[in-house]
Amino acid sequence: FEAGEGALLPFGGRETGYKGFGLATMAELFAAVVGGGPVATDPDQAWRGNGAAFLAVDPAAFTTPEAVAAKVEGLAEHVRSADPIDGEGGDAPGDDRILLPGEKEHETRQRRLEEGIPVTGTVAGDLRDLAAEQGTESSLPEPLR
């Protein structure tokens, strides 16, 4: 592909796109060496499972909790200040908020805790039928009875 004719640039562009390769290589080596998984060069290995490695870092070893909170909030504000792509943003039409990873799920969880989990009529009927079969109708939440 030639530039401008459908070619995709690496994450980070021409000058710094190699950084994604470095991160991918590091992740593969951690998962293979620490987690016992294969690497791309392992010939036709019948791998069944998941090679994984976990790294835990205690920020208090390097700085104060206040400094961590300030950095996190500063980055969150910076991300949220970005312009939405093509007018898209949050979860609903007309919602052009920029959300952080996990923020949508957190909002959904909070809403479900306050309002309950929406259940379609078909699913509600199936739950009532199943509860009747098992003799556990009284255990159904009030909205499903």
mmCIF file of N, CA and C in Angstrom, residues 3-130:
data_model
loop_
_atom_site.group_PDB
_atom_site.id
_atom_site.type_symbol
_atom_site.label_atom_id
_atom_site.label_comp_id
_atom_site.label_asym_id
_atom_site.label_seq_id
_atom_site.Cartn_x
_atom_site.Cartn_y
_atom_site.Cartn_z
ATOM 1 N N ALA A 3 1.076 5.347 0.844
ATOM 2 C CA ALA A 3 0.431 6.331 1.709
ATOM 3 C C ALA A 3 -0.623 7.090 0.916
ATOM 4 N N GLY A 4 -1.778 7.269 1.515
ATOM 5 C CA GLY A 4 -2.852 7.985 0.867
ATOM 6 C C GLY A 4 -3.720 7.114 -0.022
ATOM 7 N N GLU A 5 -3.379 5.851 -0.161
ATOM 8 C CA GLU A 5 -4.156 4.942 -1.002
ATOM 9 C C GLU A 5 -4.661 3.749 -0.193
ATOM 10 N N GLY A 6 -5.079 3.988 1.014
ATOM 11 C CA GLY A 6 -5.661 2.920 1.814
ATOM 12 C C GLY A 6 -4.719 2.289 2.813
ATOM 13 N N ALA A 7 -3.487 2.743 2.888
ATOM 14 C CA ALA A 7 -2.556 2.162 3.843
ATOM 15 C C ALA A 7 -2.925 2.576 5.262
ATOM 16 N N LEU A 8 -2.739 1.673 6.206
ATOM 17 C CA LEU A 8 -2.964 1.986 7.614
ATOM 18 C C LEU A 8 -1.623 2.263 8.266
ATOM 19 N N LEU A 9 -1.547 3.349 8.966
ATOM 20 C CA LEU A 9 -0.329 3.650 9.705
ATOM 21 C C LEU A 9 -0.353 2.913 11.030
ATOM 22 N N PRO A 10 0.805 2.542 11.546
ATOM 23 C CA PRO A 10 0.832 1.892 12.854
ATOM 24 C C PRO A 10 0.376 2.852 13.939
ATOM 25 N N PHE A 11 -0.146 2.294 15.025
ATOM 26 C CA PHE A 11 -0.531 3.105 16.168
ATOM 27 C C PHE A 11 0.678 3.936 16.574
ATOM 28 N N GLY A 12 0.525 5.233 16.658
ATOM 29 C CA GLY A 12 1.638 6.108 16.998
ATOM 30 C C GLY A 12 2.246 6.788 15.786
ATOM 31 N N GLY A 13 1.805 6.406 14.565
ATOM 32 C CA GLY A 13 2.301 7.044 13.352
ATOM 33 C C GLY A 13 3.637 6.499 12.892
ATOM 34 N N ARG A 14 4.192 7.140 11.867
ATOM 35 C CA ARG A 14 5.447 6.667 11.268
ATOM 36 C C ARG A 14 6.639 6.792 12.217
ATOM 37 N N GLU A 15 6.659 7.859 13.003
ATOM 38 C CA GLU A 15 7.828 8.099 13.841
ATOM 39 C C GLU A 15 7.844 7.242 15.101
ATOM 40 N N THR A 16 6.673 7.026 15.703
ATOM 41 C CA THR A 16 6.652 6.317 16.988
ATOM 42 C C THR A 16 5.774 5.078 16.963
ATOM 43 N N GLY A 17 5.364 4.630 15.778
ATOM 44 C CA GLY A 17 4.489 3.472 15.671
ATOM 45 C C GLY A 17 5.117 2.186 16.173
ATOM 46 N N TYR A 18 6.428 2.127 16.215
ATOM 47 C CA TYR A 18 7.119 0.938 16.695
ATOM 48 C C TYR A 18 6.823 0.645 18.163
ATOM 49 N N LYS A 19 6.349 1.648 18.906
ATOM 50 C CA LYS A 19 6.108 1.451 20.336
ATOM 51 C C LYS A 19 5.052 0.385 20.580
ATOM 52 N N GLY A 20 4.052 0.299 19.726
ATOM 53 C CA GLY A 20 3.046 -0.748 19.868
ATOM 54 C C GLY A 20 3.659 -2.125 19.711
ATOM 55 N N PHE A 21 4.622 -2.252 18.802
ATOM 56 C CA PHE A 21 5.311 -3.524 18.612
ATOM 57 C C PHE A 21 6.072 -3.906 19.872
ATOM 58 N N GLY A 22 6.710 -2.932 20.489
ATOM 59 C CA GLY A 22 7.448 -3.207 21.720
ATOM 60 C C GLY A 22 6.534 -3.677 22.838
ATOM 61 N N LEU A 23 5.380 -3.032 22.973
ATOM 62 C CA LEU A 23 4.420 -3.445 23.997
ATOM 63 C C LEU A 23 3.895 -4.848 23.722
ATOM 64 N N ALA A 24 3.601 -5.149 22.451
ATOM 65 C CA ALA A 24 3.097 -6.477 22.098
ATOM 66 C C ALA A 24 4.150 -7.546 22.368
ATOM 67 N N THR A 25 5.406 -7.259 22.041
ATOM 68 C CA THR A 25 6.484 -8.216 22.288
ATOM 69 C C THR A 25 6.662 -8.451 23.781
ATOM 70 N N MET A 26 6.626 -7.383 24.560
ATOM 71 C CA MET A 26 6.753 -7.522 26.008
ATOM 72 C C MET A 26 5.612 -8.367 26.573
ATOM 73 N N ALA A 27 4.377 -8.105 26.125
ATOM 74 C CA ALA A 27 3.231 -8.874 26.617
ATOM 75 C C ALA A 27 3.362 -10.343 26.246
ATOM 76 N N GLU A 28 3.792 -10.626 25.021
ATOM 77 C CA GLU A 28 3.953 -12.022 24.590
ATOM 78 C C GLU A 28 5.016 -12.727 25.420
ATOM 79 N N LEU A 29 6.133 -12.057 25.663
ATOM 80 C CA LEU A 29 7.191 -12.676 26.459
ATOM 81 C C LEU A 29 6.766 -12.888 27.907
ATOM 82 N N PHE A 30 6.083 -11.914 28.499
ATOM 83 C CA PHE A 30 5.594 -12.105 29.862
ATOM 84 C C PHE A 30 4.656 -13.300 29.929
ATOM 85 N N ALA A 31 3.712 -13.379 28.996
ATOM 86 C CA ALA A 31 2.741 -14.472 29.016
ATOM 87 C C ALA A 31 3.418 -15.813 28.769
ATOM 88 N N ALA A 32 4.445 -15.850 27.916
ATOM 89 C CA ALA A 32 5.123 -17.106 27.611
ATOM 90 C C ALA A 32 6.087 -17.516 28.719
ATOM 91 N N VAL A 33 6.925 -16.592 29.140
ATOM 92 C CA VAL A 33 7.953 -16.937 30.122
ATOM 93 C C VAL A 33 7.360 -17.104 31.515
ATOM 94 N N VAL A 34 6.585 -16.134 31.956
ATOM 95 C CA VAL A 34 6.024 -16.180 33.305
ATOM 96 C C VAL A 34 4.789 -17.075 33.361
ATOM 97 N N GLY A 35 3.955 -17.005 32.319
ATOM 98 C CA GLY A 35 2.696 -17.743 32.326
ATOM 99 C C GLY A 35 2.755 -19.120 31.701
ATOM 100 N N GLY A 36 3.899 -19.505 31.139
ATOM 101 C CA GLY A 36 4.031 -20.836 30.572
ATOM 102 C C GLY A 36 3.355 -21.024 29.226
ATOM 103 N N GLY A 37 3.050 -19.939 28.548
ATOM 104 C CA GLY A 37 2.391 -20.041 27.247
ATOM 105 C C GLY A 37 3.402 -20.075 26.115
ATOM 106 N N PRO A 38 2.917 -20.253 24.886
ATOM 107 C CA PRO A 38 3.807 -20.289 23.725
ATOM 108 C C PRO A 38 4.133 -18.884 23.223
ATOM 109 N N VAL A 39 5.167 -18.793 22.392
ATOM 110 C CA VAL A 39 5.443 -17.571 21.650
ATOM 111 C C VAL A 39 5.184 -17.860 20.179
ATOM 112 N N ALA A 40 5.159 -16.821 19.369
ATOM 113 C CA ALA A 40 4.808 -16.960 17.957
ATOM 114 C C ALA A 40 5.712 -17.942 17.218
ATOM 115 N N THR A 41 6.940 -18.122 17.670
ATOM 116 C CA THR A 41 7.876 -19.002 16.963
ATOM 117 C C THR A 41 7.781 -20.458 17.388
ATOM 118 N N ASP A 42 6.974 -20.783 18.389
ATOM 119 C CA ASP A 42 6.820 -22.183 18.799
ATOM 120 C C ASP A 42 6.120 -22.940 17.671
ATOM 121 N N PRO A 43 6.795 -23.953 17.100
ATOM 122 C CA PRO A 43 6.245 -24.626 15.916
ATOM 123 C C PRO A 43 5.021 -25.477 16.232
ATOM 124 N N ASP A 44 3.898 -25.115 15.632
ATOM 125 C CA ASP A 44 2.668 -25.915 15.688
ATOM 126 C C ASP A 44 2.380 -26.510 17.062
ATOM 127 N N GLN A 45 2.619 -25.749 18.078
ATOM 128 C CA GLN A 45 2.357 -26.242 19.429
ATOM 129 C C GLN A 45 0.855 -26.302 19.657
ATOM 130 N N ALA A 46 0.384 -27.449 20.125
ATOM 131 C CA ALA A 46 -1.040 -27.590 20.440
ATOM 132 C C ALA A 46 -1.265 -26.952 21.804
ATOM 133 N N TRP A 47 -1.554 -25.687 21.798
ATOM 134 C CA TRP A 47 -1.702 -24.944 23.054
ATOM 135 C C TRP A 47 -3.157 -24.915 23.464
ATOM 136 N N ARG A 48 -3.418 -25.335 24.674
ATOM 137 C CA ARG A 48 -4.762 -25.280 25.230
ATOM 138 C C ARG A 48 -4.673 -24.556 26.566
ATOM 139 N N GLY A 49 -5.198 -23.379 26.616
ATOM 140 C CA GLY A 49 -5.170 -22.646 27.875
ATOM 141 C C GLY A 49 -4.899 -21.180 27.630
ATOM 142 N N ASN A 50 -4.370 -20.548 28.639
ATOM 143 C CA ASN A 50 -4.148 -19.119 28.574
ATOM 144 C C ASN A 50 -2.869 -18.794 29.326
ATOM 145 N N GLY A 51 -1.865 -18.338 28.614
ATOM 146 C CA GLY A 51 -0.654 -17.887 29.272
ATOM 147 C C GLY A 51 -0.871 -16.459 29.746
ATOM 148 N N ALA A 52 -0.705 -16.225 31.011
ATOM 149 C CA ALA A 52 -0.968 -14.892 31.540
ATOM 150 C C ALA A 52 0.085 -14.529 32.576
ATOM 151 N N ALA A 53 0.341 -13.257 32.682
ATOM 152 C CA ALA A 53 1.247 -12.746 33.701
ATOM 153 C C ALA A 53 0.625 -11.479 34.274
ATOM 154 N N PHE A 54 0.859 -11.244 35.527
ATOM 155 C CA PHE A 54 0.293 -10.079 36.190
ATOM 156 C C PHE A 54 1.413 -9.299 36.851
ATOM 157 N N LEU A 55 1.300 -8.008 36.804
ATOM 158 C CA LEU A 55 2.294 -7.132 37.386
ATOM 159 C C LEU A 55 1.582 -6.173 38.327
ATOM 160 N N ALA A 56 1.987 -6.159 39.575
ATOM 161 C CA ALA A 56 1.381 -5.256 40.553
ATOM 162 C C ALA A 56 2.434 -4.232 40.975
ATOM 163 N N VAL A 57 2.053 -2.979 40.939
ATOM 164 C CA VAL A 57 2.961 -1.901 41.313
ATOM 165 C C VAL A 57 2.303 -1.095 42.420
ATOM 166 N N ASP A 58 3.037 -0.846 43.473
ATOM 167 C CA ASP A 58 2.539 -0.026 44.574
ATOM 168 C C ASP A 58 2.995 1.411 44.349
ATOM 169 N N PRO A 59 2.083 2.291 43.922
ATOM 170 C CA PRO A 59 2.487 3.678 43.662
ATOM 171 C C PRO A 59 3.080 4.360 44.890
ATOM 172 N N ALA A 60 2.699 3.921 46.081
ATOM 173 C CA ALA A 60 3.215 4.533 47.306
ATOM 174 C C ALA A 60 4.725 4.340 47.434
ATOM 175 N N ALA A 61 5.276 3.383 46.690
ATOM 176 C CA ALA A 61 6.724 3.190 46.717
ATOM 177 C C ALA A 61 7.445 4.306 45.965
ATOM 178 N N PHE A 62 6.702 5.060 45.165
ATOM 179 C CA PHE A 62 7.317 6.081 44.333
ATOM 180 C C PHE A 62 6.833 7.494 44.624
ATOM 181 N N THR A 63 5.607 7.609 45.162
ATOM 182 C CA THR A 63 5.023 8.935 45.345
ATOM 183 C C THR A 63 3.917 8.864 46.395
ATOM 184 N N THR A 64 3.234 9.953 46.603
ATOM 185 C CA THR A 64 2.168 10.004 47.607
ATOM 186 C C THR A 64 0.812 9.686 46.974
ATOM 187 N N PRO A 65 -0.157 9.243 47.776
ATOM 188 C CA PRO A 65 -1.508 9.016 47.238
ATOM 189 C C PRO A 65 -2.102 10.282 46.618
ATOM 190 N N GLU A 66 -1.795 11.437 47.191
ATOM 191 C CA GLU A 66 -2.306 12.696 46.653
ATOM 192 C C GLU A 66 -1.745 12.971 45.255
ATOM 193 N N ALA A 67 -0.469 12.671 45.066
ATOM 194 C CA ALA A 67 0.148 12.881 43.754
ATOM 195 C C ALA A 67 -0.445 11.927 42.720
ATOM 196 N N VAL A 68 -0.700 10.683 43.122
ATOM 197 C CA VAL A 68 -1.331 9.715 42.217
ATOM 198 C C VAL A 68 -2.717 10.214 41.820
ATOM 199 N N ALA A 69 -3.508 10.635 42.806
ATOM 200 C CA ALA A 69 -4.864 11.119 42.530
ATOM 201 C C ALA A 69 -4.832 12.324 41.591
ATOM 202 N N ALA A 70 -3.886 13.229 41.802
ATOM 203 C CA ALA A 70 -3.785 14.417 40.949
ATOM 204 C C ALA A 70 -3.432 14.033 39.515
ATOM 205 N N LYS A 71 -2.503 13.084 39.341
ATOM 206 C CA LYS A 71 -2.124 12.637 37.992
ATOM 207 C C LYS A 71 -3.298 11.956 37.299
ATOM 208 N N VAL A 72 -3.990 11.076 38.015
ATOM 209 C CA VAL A 72 -5.123 10.351 37.427
ATOM 210 C C VAL A 72 -6.222 11.329 37.029
ATOM 211 N N GLU A 73 -6.558 12.248 37.910
ATOM 212 C CA GLU A 73 -7.612 13.216 37.603
ATOM 213 C C GLU A 73 -7.198 14.134 36.457
ATOM 214 N N GLY A 74 -5.936 14.531 36.427
ATOM 215 C CA GLY A 74 -5.454 15.367 35.330
ATOM 216 C C GLY A 74 -5.564 14.663 33.986
ATOM 217 N N LEU A 75 -5.196 13.384 33.946
ATOM 218 C CA LEU A 75 -5.306 12.624 32.702
ATOM 219 C C LEU A 75 -6.768 12.424 32.319
ATOM 220 N N ALA A 76 -7.618 12.128 33.304
ATOM 221 C CA ALA A 76 -9.048 11.949 33.028
ATOM 222 C C ALA A 76 -9.645 13.228 32.441
ATOM 223 N N GLU A 77 -9.307 14.364 33.005
ATOM 224 C CA GLU A 77 -9.809 15.642 32.483
ATOM 225 C C GLU A 77 -9.313 15.884 31.061
ATOM 226 N N HIS A 78 -8.057 15.544 30.812
ATOM 227 C CA HIS A 78 -7.490 15.715 29.472
ATOM 228 C C HIS A 78 -8.234 14.841 28.456
ATOM 229 N N VAL A 79 -8.468 13.580 28.791
ATOM 230 C CA VAL A 79 -9.178 12.671 27.885
ATOM 231 C C VAL A 79 -10.591 13.178 27.643
ATOM 232 N N ARG A 80 -11.278 13.562 28.702
ATOM 233 C CA ARG A 80 -12.667 14.032 28.566
ATOM 234 C C ARG A 80 -12.777 15.333 27.772
ATOM 235 N N SER A 81 -11.696 16.088 27.675
ATOM 236 C CA SER A 81 -11.743 17.360 26.946
ATOM 237 C C SER A 81 -11.586 17.177 25.437
ATOM 238 N N ALA A 82 -11.344 15.949 24.985
ATOM 239 C CA ALA A 82 -11.179 15.692 23.549
ATOM 240 C C ALA A 82 -12.494 15.906 22.810
ATOM 241 N N ASP A 83 -12.387 16.235 21.537
ATOM 242 C CA ASP A 83 -13.574 16.373 20.700
ATOM 243 C C ASP A 83 -14.041 14.986 20.277
ATOM 244 N N PRO A 84 -15.346 14.710 20.361
ATOM 245 C CA PRO A 84 -15.857 13.414 19.898
ATOM 246 C C PRO A 84 -15.611 13.243 18.400
ATOM 247 N N ILE A 85 -15.402 12.016 17.973
ATOM 248 C CA ILE A 85 -15.220 11.710 16.556
ATOM 249 C C ILE A 85 -16.588 11.640 15.905
ATOM 250 N N ASP A 86 -16.787 12.390 14.855
ATOM 251 C CA ASP A 86 -18.054 12.375 14.108
ATOM 252 C C ASP A 86 -19.265 12.604 14.996
ATOM 253 N N GLY A 87 -19.112 13.394 16.048
ATOM 254 C CA GLY A 87 -20.243 13.704 16.909
ATOM 255 C C GLY A 87 -20.662 12.564 17.813
ATOM 256 N N GLU A 88 -19.898 11.475 17.829
ATOM 257 C CA GLU A 88 -20.246 10.350 18.695
ATOM 258 C C GLU A 88 -19.517 10.500 20.017
ATOM 259 N N GLY A 89 -20.165 10.057 21.064
ATOM 260 C CA GLY A 89 -19.538 10.137 22.369
ATOM 261 C C GLY A 89 -20.124 9.113 23.290
ATOM 262 N N GLY A 90 -20.920 9.567 24.249
ATOM 263 C CA GLY A 90 -21.465 8.701 25.285
ATOM 264 C C GLY A 90 -22.363 7.594 24.783
ATOM 265 N N ASP A 91 -23.210 7.115 25.663
ATOM 266 C CA ASP A 91 -23.986 5.909 25.432
ATOM 267 C C ASP A 91 -25.298 6.147 24.699
ATOM 268 N N ALA A 92 -25.843 7.341 24.751
ATOM 269 C CA ALA A 92 -27.172 7.596 24.188
ATOM 270 C C ALA A 92 -27.082 8.602 23.046
ATOM 271 N N PRO A 93 -28.052 8.548 22.116
ATOM 272 C CA PRO A 93 -28.061 9.552 21.048
ATOM 273 C C PRO A 93 -28.075 10.959 21.652
ATOM 274 N N GLY A 94 -27.250 11.821 21.107
ATOM 275 C CA GLY A 94 -27.162 13.178 21.629
ATOM 276 C C GLY A 94 -26.202 13.320 22.799
ATOM 277 N N ASP A 95 -25.680 12.214 23.298
ATOM 278 C CA ASP A 95 -24.720 12.240 24.406
ATOM 279 C C ASP A 95 -23.329 12.258 23.795
ATOM 280 N N ASP A 96 -22.680 13.405 23.804
ATOM 281 C CA ASP A 96 -21.376 13.509 23.157
ATOM 282 C C ASP A 96 -20.226 13.522 24.163
ATOM 283 N N ARG A 97 -20.471 12.967 25.342
ATOM 284 C CA ARG A 97 -19.404 12.904 26.343
ATOM 285 C C ARG A 97 -18.312 11.935 25.896
ATOM 286 N N ILE A 98 -17.088 12.230 26.258
ATOM 287 C CA ILE A 98 -15.982 11.306 26.072
ATOM 288 C C ILE A 98 -15.876 10.514 27.366
ATOM 289 N N LEU A 99 -15.974 9.195 27.266
ATOM 290 C CA LEU A 99 -15.957 8.340 28.443
ATOM 291 C C LEU A 99 -14.607 7.655 28.589
ATOM 292 N N LEU A 100 -14.212 7.432 29.816
ATOM 293 C CA LEU A 100 -12.987 6.700 30.111
ATOM 294 C C LEU A 100 -13.273 5.201 30.072
ATOM 295 N N PRO A 101 -12.242 4.373 29.895
ATOM 296 C CA PRO A 101 -12.462 2.929 29.921
ATOM 297 C C PRO A 101 -13.139 2.511 31.228
ATOM 298 N N GLY A 102 -14.223 1.757 31.111
ATOM 299 C CA GLY A 102 -14.956 1.272 32.273
ATOM 300 C C GLY A 102 -16.010 2.224 32.800
ATOM 301 N N GLU A 103 -16.007 3.472 32.343
ATOM 302 C CA GLU A 103 -16.949 4.464 32.866
ATOM 303 C C GLU A 103 -18.391 4.123 32.494
ATOM 304 N N LYS A 104 -18.608 3.687 31.261
ATOM 305 C CA LYS A 104 -19.954 3.313 30.815
ATOM 306 C C LYS A 104 -20.490 2.161 31.670
ATOM 307 N N GLU A 105 -19.640 1.176 31.921
ATOM 308 C CA GLU A 105 -20.054 0.036 32.732
ATOM 309 C C GLU A 105 -20.338 0.448 34.172
ATOM 310 N N HIS A 106 -19.532 1.357 34.699
ATOM 311 C CA HIS A 106 -19.756 1.852 36.060
ATOM 312 C C HIS A 106 -21.103 2.570 36.151
ATOM 313 N N GLU A 107 -21.395 3.416 35.157
ATOM 314 C CA GLU A 107 -22.675 4.128 35.150
ATOM 315 C C GLU A 107 -23.845 3.149 35.044
ATOM 316 N N THR A 108 -23.694 2.130 34.194
ATOM 317 C CA THR A 108 -24.754 1.126 34.051
ATOM 318 C C THR A 108 -24.963 0.386 35.362
ATOM 319 N N ARG A 109 -23.893 0.024 36.043
ATOM 320 C CA ARG A 109 -24.008 -0.678 37.330
ATOM 321 C C ARG A 109 -24.742 0.185 38.347
ATOM 322 N N GLN A 110 -24.360 1.450 38.423
ATOM 323 C CA GLN A 110 -25.023 2.351 39.372
ATOM 324 C C GLN A 110 -26.514 2.462 39.061
ATOM 325 N N ARG A 111 -26.838 2.602 37.778
ATOM 326 C CA ARG A 111 -28.242 2.708 37.374
ATOM 327 C C ARG A 111 -28.999 1.420 37.715
ATOM 328 N N ARG A 112 -28.383 0.259 37.496
ATOM 329 C CA ARG A 112 -29.034 -1.019 37.807
ATOM 330 C C ARG A 112 -29.244 -1.188 39.312
ATOM 331 N N LEU A 113 -28.300 -0.719 40.109
ATOM 332 C CA LEU A 113 -28.459 -0.799 41.562
ATOM 333 C C LEU A 113 -29.618 0.069 42.035
ATOM 334 N N GLU A 114 -29.790 1.220 41.399
ATOM 335 C CA GLU A 114 -30.859 2.142 41.795
ATOM 336 C C GLU A 114 -32.215 1.758 41.208
ATOM 337 N N GLU A 115 -32.239 1.355 39.931
ATOM 338 C CA GLU A 115 -33.502 1.141 39.222
ATOM 339 C C GLU A 115 -33.841 -0.327 38.993
ATOM 340 N N GLY A 116 -32.895 -1.214 39.219
ATOM 341 C CA GLY A 116 -33.106 -2.623 38.927
ATOM 342 C C GLY A 116 -32.631 -2.972 37.528
ATOM 343 N N ILE A 117 -32.683 -4.266 37.216
ATOM 344 C CA ILE A 117 -32.239 -4.761 35.922
ATOM 345 C C ILE A 117 -33.453 -4.916 35.021
ATOM 346 N N PRO A 118 -33.455 -4.270 33.867
ATOM 347 C CA PRO A 118 -34.617 -4.398 32.985
ATOM 348 C C PRO A 118 -34.743 -5.828 32.460
ATOM 349 N N VAL A 119 -35.970 -6.339 32.475
ATOM 350 C CA VAL A 119 -36.244 -7.700 32.009
ATOM 351 C C VAL A 119 -37.413 -7.622 31.030
ATOM 352 N N THR A 120 -37.254 -8.225 29.863
ATOM 353 C CA THR A 120 -38.339 -8.217 28.878
ATOM 354 C C THR A 120 -39.490 -9.084 29.369
ATOM 355 N N GLY A 121 -40.664 -8.860 28.801
ATOM 356 C CA GLY A 121 -41.837 -9.644 29.181
ATOM 357 C C GLY A 121 -41.633 -11.129 28.969
ATOM 358 N N THR A 122 -40.974 -11.507 27.890
ATOM 359 C CA THR A 122 -40.723 -12.919 27.601
ATOM 360 C C THR A 122 -39.839 -13.540 28.674
ATOM 361 N N VAL A 123 -38.766 -12.860 29.025
ATOM 362 C CA VAL A 123 -37.859 -13.378 30.054
ATOM 363 C C VAL A 123 -38.572 -13.429 31.398
ATOM 364 N N ALA A 124 -39.343 -12.407 31.717
ATOM 365 C CA ALA A 124 -40.092 -12.397 32.979
ATOM 366 C C ALA A 124 -41.038 -13.589 33.028
ATOM 367 N N GLY A 125 -41.725 -13.864 31.927
ATOM 368 C CA GLY A 125 -42.631 -15.014 31.876
ATOM 369 C C GLY A 125 -41.889 -16.324 32.058
ATOM 370 N N ASP A 126 -40.736 -16.441 31.412
ATOM 371 C CA ASP A 126 -39.922 -17.653 31.564
ATOM 372 C C ASP A 126 -39.476 -17.833 33.008
ATOM 373 N N LEU A 127 -39.099 -16.742 33.661
ATOM 374 C CA LEU A 127 -38.679 -16.823 35.063
ATOM 375 C C LEU A 127 -39.846 -17.232 35.958
ATOM 376 N N ARG A 128 -41.032 -16.690 35.705
ATOM 377 C CA ARG A 128 -42.218 -17.075 36.484
ATOM 378 C C ARG A 128 -42.535 -18.557 36.285
ATOM 379 N N ASP A 129 -42.475 -19.023 35.029
ATOM 380 C CA ASP A 129 -42.741 -20.438 34.744
ATOM 381 C C ASP A 129 -41.731 -21.334 35.447
ATOM 382 N N LEU A 130 -40.471 -20.976 35.384
ATOM 383 C CA LEU A 130 -39.424 -21.770 36.023
ATOM 384 C C LEU A 130 -39.601 -21.782 37.537
#
